């Protein structure tokens, strides 16, 4: 379980960094990529990933709750990126990272809440 948690912490940190990078990328692309709802979702995803990694790193007994929420938000972010992707490789990378993070967080959350 500890190895799986360590991996989840790393995925959350990587997802946070990529979502932050994506905000700048999407704003540069403009148009539908810079839509407020999409940018807000990237921000939400980045923030919950950092929070979740922190909860797990300090061994909080509440990490299962943040993992559940993180999984949900990462999936929403991945879907949003998929809708905009086209042939943009960075957006594709972000969607894939969000899905991997969501899967990992789901494994850290109690069954039936993610």
XYZ file of C-alpha atoms in Angstrom:
114
model
C 0.000 0.000 0.000
C 2.848 2.399 0.788
C 4.381 1.995 -2.697
C 0.992 2.654 -4.244
C 0.576 5.780 -2.109
C 4.053 7.014 -3.030
C 3.172 6.526 -6.695
C -0.126 8.364 -6.214
C 1.641 11.295 -4.541
C 4.034 11.526 -7.498
C 1.196 11.333 -10.027
C -0.663 14.097 -8.192
C 2.447 16.288 -8.234
C 3.045 15.589 -11.936
C -0.605 16.250 -12.773
C -0.492 19.553 -10.874
C 2.571 20.689 -12.828
C 1.100 19.714 -16.191
C -2.237 21.410 -15.493
C -0.414 24.629 -14.560
C 1.565 24.374 -17.794
C -1.676 23.741 -19.701
C -3.291 26.928 -18.386
C -0.591 29.034 -20.046
C -0.688 26.868 -23.183
C -4.466 27.114 -23.541
C -4.481 30.859 -22.921
C -1.852 31.232 -25.654
C -3.944 29.131 -28.059
C -6.984 31.256 -27.299
C -10.476 30.641 -28.605
C -12.295 27.685 -27.079
C -9.057 26.536 -25.425
C -9.170 29.678 -23.271
C -12.836 29.307 -22.309
C -13.324 30.260 -18.641
C -14.872 26.884 -17.736
C -11.911 24.970 -19.170
C -9.304 27.201 -17.527
C -11.167 27.023 -14.211
C -11.225 23.220 -14.428
C -7.471 23.124 -15.072
C -6.991 25.360 -12.028
C -9.282 23.166 -9.912
C -7.426 20.052 -11.007
C -4.018 21.548 -10.242
C -5.152 22.708 -6.809
C -6.838 19.452 -5.732
C -3.810 17.465 -6.915
C -1.506 19.519 -4.687
C -3.888 19.283 -1.753
C -4.295 15.532 -2.188
C -0.547 14.941 -2.438
C -0.077 16.960 0.761
C -2.752 14.962 2.629
C -1.156 11.668 1.626
C 2.414 12.824 2.312
C 1.589 13.782 5.870
C -0.432 10.621 6.478
C -3.714 12.400 7.075
C -6.558 10.097 8.042
C -8.709 12.178 5.672
C -6.627 11.496 2.554
C -9.256 9.059 1.284
C -11.724 11.931 0.934
C -9.344 14.179 -0.963
C -8.361 11.228 -3.167
C -12.002 10.642 -4.025
C -12.551 14.282 -4.979
C -9.237 14.409 -6.839
C -10.235 11.382 -8.899
C -13.523 13.031 -9.847
C -11.960 16.372 -10.802
C -9.106 14.748 -12.736
C -11.632 12.786 -14.808
C -13.589 15.956 -15.567
C -10.375 17.723 -16.558
C -9.353 14.839 -18.823
C -12.750 14.943 -20.542
C -12.477 18.688 -21.039
C -9.014 18.316 -22.568
C -10.196 15.478 -24.806
C -12.953 17.684 -26.222
C -10.387 20.343 -27.190
C -7.476 18.146 -28.154
C -7.427 18.017 -31.914
C -3.814 17.222 -32.820
C -2.251 19.166 -29.918
C 0.164 16.782 -28.188
C 0.399 18.758 -24.939
C -3.373 18.680 -24.497
C -3.311 14.933 -25.231
C -0.574 14.498 -22.608
C -2.612 16.426 -20.064
C -5.712 14.289 -20.647
C -3.649 11.103 -20.257
C -1.948 12.391 -17.090
C -5.275 13.377 -15.561
C -6.686 9.907 -16.255
C -3.653 8.177 -14.708
C -3.884 10.403 -11.653
C -7.640 9.761 -11.387
C -7.108 5.990 -11.539
C -4.409 6.111 -8.882
C -6.454 8.347 -6.574
C -9.452 6.080 -7.013
C -7.369 3.186 -5.687
C -6.465 5.300 -2.633
C -10.109 6.243 -1.950
C -12.554 3.950 -0.165
C -14.653 1.783 -2.438
C -17.816 3.369 -3.756
C -16.861 7.010 -3.183
C -14.797 7.770 -6.260
